[in-house]
mmCIF file with all atom_site columns, C-alpha atoms in Angstrom:
data_model
loop_
_atom_site.group_PDB
_atom_site.id
_atom_site.type_symbol
_atom_site.label_atom_id
_atom_site.label_alt_id
_atom_site.label_comp_id
_atom_site.label_asym_id
_atom_site.label_entity_id
_atom_site.label_seq_id
_atom_site.pdbx_PDB_ins_code
_atom_site.Cartn_x
_atom_site.Cartn_y
_atom_site.Cartn_z
_atom_site.occupancy
_atom_site.B_iso_or_equiv
_atom_site.pdbx_formal_charge
_atom_site.auth_seq_id
_atom_site.auth_comp_id
_atom_site.auth_asym_id
_atom_site.auth_atom_id
_atom_site.pdbx_PDB_model_num
ATOM 1  C CA . VAL Y 1 1  ? 40.348 44.075 58.658 1.00 75.00 ? 1388 VAL Y CA 1
ATOM 2  C CA . ASN Y 1 2  ? 38.568 47.446 59.038 1.00 77.00 ? 1389 ASN Y CA 1
ATOM 3  C CA . GLN Y 1 3  ? 36.743 46.378 62.204 1.00 80.00 ? 1390 GLN Y CA 1
ATOM 4  C CA . PHE Y 1 4  ? 37.494 47.429 65.748 1.00 82.00 ? 1391 PHE Y CA 1
ATOM 5  C CA . ILE Y 1 5  ? 37.824 44.638 68.285 1.00 77.00 ? 1392 ILE Y CA 1
ATOM 6  C CA . SER Y 1 6  ? 37.535 45.250 72.012 1.00 81.00 ? 1393 SER Y CA 1
ATOM 7  C CA . VAL Y 1 7  ? 40.408 43.625 73.862 1.00 77.00 ? 1394 VAL Y CA 1
ATOM 8  C CA . SER Y 1 8  ? 39.357 45.031 77.254 1.00 66.00 ? 1395 SER Y CA 1
ATOM 9  C CA . ASP Y 1 9  ? 38.120 41.652 78.471 1.00 68.00 ? 1396 ASP Y CA 1
ATOM 10 C CA . LEU Y 1 10 ? 41.544 40.137 77.825 1.00 64.00 ? 1397 LEU Y CA 1
ATOM 11 C CA . LEU Y 1 11 ? 43.259 42.530 80.224 1.00 63.00 ? 1398 LEU Y CA 1
ATOM 12 C CA . PRO Y 1 12 ? 42.780 42.655 84.014 1.00 67.00 ? 1399 PRO Y CA 1
ATOM 13 C CA . MET Y 1 13 ? 41.517 46.256 84.341 1.00 64.00 ? 1400 MET Y CA 1
ATOM 14 C CA . ASP Y 1 14 ? 39.402 47.431 87.253 1.00 68.00 ? 1401 ASP Y CA 1
ATOM 15 C CA . THR Y 1 15 ? 38.389 50.747 85.725 1.00 74.00 ? 1402 THR Y CA 1
ATOM 16 C CA . ASP Y 1 16 ? 35.828 52.333 83.416 1.00 81.00 ? 1403 ASP Y CA 1
ATOM 17 C CA . ALA Y 1 17 ? 38.044 52.178 80.338 1.00 83.00 ? 1404 ALA Y CA 1
ATOM 18 C CA . GLY Y 1 18 ? 38.130 50.302 77.073 1.00 87.00 ? 1405 GLY Y CA 1
ATOM 19 C CA . LEU Y 1 19 ? 40.887 49.176 74.777 1.00 89.00 ? 1406 LEU Y CA 1
ATOM 20 C CA . HIS Y 1 20 ? 40.150 48.591 71.090 1.00 92.00 ? 1407 HIS Y CA 1
ATOM 21 C CA . THR Y 1 21 ? 42.385 47.607 68.195 1.00 92.00 ? 1408 THR Y CA 1
ATOM 22 C CA . ALA Y 1 22 ? 42.008 47.382 64.432 1.00 93.00 ? 1409 ALA Y CA 1
ATOM 23 C CA . ASN Y 1 23 ? 43.927 46.514 61.307 1.00 92.00 ? 1410 ASN Y CA 1
ATOM 24 C CA . ILE Y 1 24 ? 42.790 49.043 58.719 1.00 92.00 ? 1411 ILE Y CA 1
ATOM 25 C CA . GLN Y 1 25 ? 43.184 49.051 54.952 1.00 92.00 ? 1412 GLN Y CA 1
ATOM 26 C CA . GLY Y 1 26 ? 41.254 51.777 53.163 1.00 93.00 ? 1413 GLY Y CA 1
ATOM 27 C CA . SER Y 1 27 ? 38.777 53.201 55.651 1.00 93.00 ? 1414 SER Y CA 1
ATOM 28 C CA . ALA Y 1 28 ? 37.066 52.493 58.959 1.00 94.00 ? 1415 ALA Y CA 1
ATOM 29 C CA . SER Y 1 29 ? 35.059 54.434 61.528 1.00 95.00 ? 1416 SER Y CA 1
ATOM 30 C CA . PHE Y 1 30 ? 34.948 54.149 65.320 1.00 95.00 ? 1417 PHE Y CA 1
ATOM 31 C CA . THR Y 1 31 ? 31.746 55.480 66.944 1.00 95.00 ? 1418 THR Y CA 1
ATOM 32 C CA . THR Y 1 32 ? 32.363 57.449 70.135 1.00 95.00 ? 1419 THR Y CA 1
ATOM 33 C CA . GLN Y 1 33 ? 30.050 57.936 73.109 1.00 94.00 ? 1420 GLN Y CA 1
ATOM 34 C CA . SER Y 1 34 ? 29.124 61.282 74.660 1.00 93.00 ? 1421 SER Y CA 1
ATOM 35 C CA . GLY Y 1 35 ? 30.962 62.087 77.881 1.00 92.00 ? 1422 GLY Y CA 1
ATOM 36 C CA . ARG Y 1 36 ? 33.942 59.853 77.105 1.00 93.00 ? 1423 ARG Y CA 1
ATOM 37 C CA . ARG Y 1 37 ? 37.482 60.716 76.031 1.00 95.00 ? 1424 ARG Y CA 1
ATOM 38 C CA . TYR Y 1 38 ? 39.545 58.816 73.502 1.00 96.00 ? 1425 TYR Y CA 1
ATOM 39 C CA . TYR Y 1 39 ? 43.240 58.441 72.845 1.00 96.00 ? 1426 TYR Y CA 1
ATOM 40 C CA . VAL Y 1 40 ? 44.345 57.078 69.468 1.00 96.00 ? 1427 VAL Y CA 1
ATOM 41 C CA . TYR Y 1 41 ? 47.800 55.611 68.870 1.00 95.00 ? 1428 TYR Y CA 1
ATOM 42 C CA . ILE Y 1 42 ? 49.081 54.665 65.416 1.00 95.00 ? 1429 ILE Y CA 1
ATOM 43 C CA . VAL Y 1 43 ? 51.074 51.459 65.863 1.00 95.00 ? 1430 VAL Y CA 1
ATOM 44 C CA . LYS Y 1 44 ? 51.953 50.977 62.203 1.00 94.00 ? 1431 LYS Y CA 1
ATOM 45 C CA . GLY Y 1 45 ? 51.229 52.789 58.944 1.00 94.00 ? 1432 GLY Y CA 1
ATOM 46 C CA . SER Y 1 46 ? 49.941 56.236 57.988 1.00 93.00 ? 1433 SER Y CA 1
ATOM 47 C CA . GLY Y 1 47 ? 46.876 58.052 56.687 1.00 91.00 ? 1434 GLY Y CA 1
ATOM 48 C CA . THR Y 1 48 ? 44.302 60.557 57.906 1.00 93.00 ? 1435 THR Y CA 1
ATOM 49 C CA . ILE Y 1 49 ? 42.152 60.530 61.000 1.00 93.00 ? 1436 ILE Y CA 1
ATOM 50 C CA . ASN Y 1 50 ? 39.244 62.989 61.057 1.00 93.00 ? 1437 ASN Y CA 1
ATOM 51 C CA . GLY Y 1 51 ? 40.989 64.898 58.264 1.00 92.00 ? 1438 GLY Y CA 1
ATOM 52 C CA . GLU Y 1 52 ? 44.386 65.184 59.986 1.00 93.00 ? 1439 GLU Y CA 1
ATOM 53 C CA . THR Y 1 53 ? 47.474 63.411 58.625 1.00 94.00 ? 1440 THR Y CA 1
ATOM 54 C CA . TYR Y 1 54 ? 49.184 60.966 60.971 1.00 92.00 ? 1441 TYR Y CA 1
ATOM 55 C CA . GLN Y 1 55 ? 51.949 58.406 60.700 1.00 94.00 ? 1442 GLN Y CA 1
ATOM 56 C CA . GLU Y 1 56 ? 53.436 55.529 62.645 1.00 95.00 ? 1443 GLU Y CA 1
ATOM 57 C CA . GLY Y 1 57 ? 54.136 56.447 66.272 1.00 96.00 ? 1444 GLY Y CA 1
ATOM 58 C CA . ASP Y 1 58 ? 51.710 59.392 66.396 1.00 96.00 ? 1445 ASP Y CA 1
ATOM 59 C CA . GLY Y 1 59 ? 49.054 59.681 69.078 1.00 95.00 ? 1446 GLY Y CA 1
ATOM 60 C CA . PHE Y 1 60 ? 46.342 62.169 69.915 1.00 92.00 ? 1447 PHE Y CA 1
ATOM 61 C CA . ALA Y 1 61 ? 43.356 62.806 72.174 1.00 95.00 ? 1448 ALA Y CA 1
ATOM 62 C CA . ILE Y 1 62 ? 39.760 63.130 70.959 1.00 94.00 ? 1449 ILE Y CA 1
ATOM 63 C CA . THR Y 1 63 ? 36.954 64.427 73.167 1.00 92.00 ? 1450 THR Y CA 1
ATOM 64 C CA . PHE Y 1 64 ? 34.079 65.990 71.209 1.00 92.00 ? 1451 PHE Y CA 1
ATOM 65 C CA . GLU Y 1 65 ? 33.867 64.024 67.958 1.00 93.00 ? 1452 GLU Y CA 1
ATOM 66 C CA . LYS Y 1 66 ? 30.943 61.674 67.222 1.00 94.00 ? 1453 LYS Y CA 1
ATOM 67 C CA . ASN Y 1 67 ? 33.149 59.390 65.124 1.00 96.00 ? 1454 ASN Y CA 1
ATOM 68 C CA . ILE Y 1 68 ? 36.817 58.740 64.612 1.00 96.00 ? 1455 ILE Y CA 1
ATOM 69 C CA . ASP Y 1 69 ? 37.217 58.261 60.858 1.00 96.00 ? 1456 ASP Y CA 1
ATOM 70 C CA . PHE Y 1 70 ? 40.326 56.517 59.535 1.00 94.00 ? 1457 PHE Y CA 1
ATOM 71 C CA . PHE Y 1 71 ? 41.376 56.734 55.848 1.00 93.00 ? 1458 PHE Y CA 1
ATOM 72 C CA . GLY Y 1 72 ? 44.453 55.684 53.909 1.00 85.00 ? 1459 GLY Y CA 1
ATOM 73 C CA . GLU Y 1 73 ? 47.288 53.327 54.599 1.00 82.00 ? 1460 GLU Y CA 1
ATOM 74 C CA . ILE Y 1 74 ? 46.797 53.016 58.356 1.00 73.00 ? 1461 ILE Y CA 1
ATOM 75 C CA . SER Y 1 75 ? 47.450 49.405 59.200 1.00 82.00 ? 1462 SER Y CA 1
ATOM 76 C CA . GLU Y 1 76 ? 47.389 49.019 62.992 1.00 93.00 ? 1463 GLU Y CA 1
ATOM 77 C CA . VAL Y 1 77 ? 45.568 51.327 65.415 1.00 95.00 ? 1464 VAL Y CA 1
ATOM 78 C CA . ILE Y 1 78 ? 44.833 51.297 69.157 1.00 94.00 ? 1465 ILE Y CA 1
ATOM 79 C CA . VAL Y 1 79 ? 41.936 53.331 70.598 1.00 95.00 ? 1466 VAL Y CA 1
ATOM 80 C CA . ILE Y 1 80 ? 41.754 53.823 74.366 1.00 92.00 ? 1467 ILE Y CA 1
ATOM 81 C CA . ASP Y 1 81 ? 38.282 54.770 75.651 1.00 93.00 ? 1468 ASP Y CA 1
ATOM 82 C CA . LEU Y 1 82 ? 38.247 56.656 78.995 1.00 90.00 ? 1469 LEU Y CA 1
ATOM 83 C CA . LYS Y 1 83 ? 35.524 58.103 81.214 1.00 81.00 ? 1470 LYS Y CA 1
#
């Protein structure tokens, strides 16, 4: 809970991308890397991400943030990390 786990090694991907998942209760933060783009998908639950309210089924792109901060009742999140 509240930790991101890379599942990239479990999938046969021949690309410079990462796939991370987390079960979140309360708060968690995902540290981004400069020059990369991120797509966040809310699988289950609701809350705020970097101050914006999101709910189950929502998704959004993040490009210039140093962190992706999750707060609230978000329970399952996928973060896709792209070059």
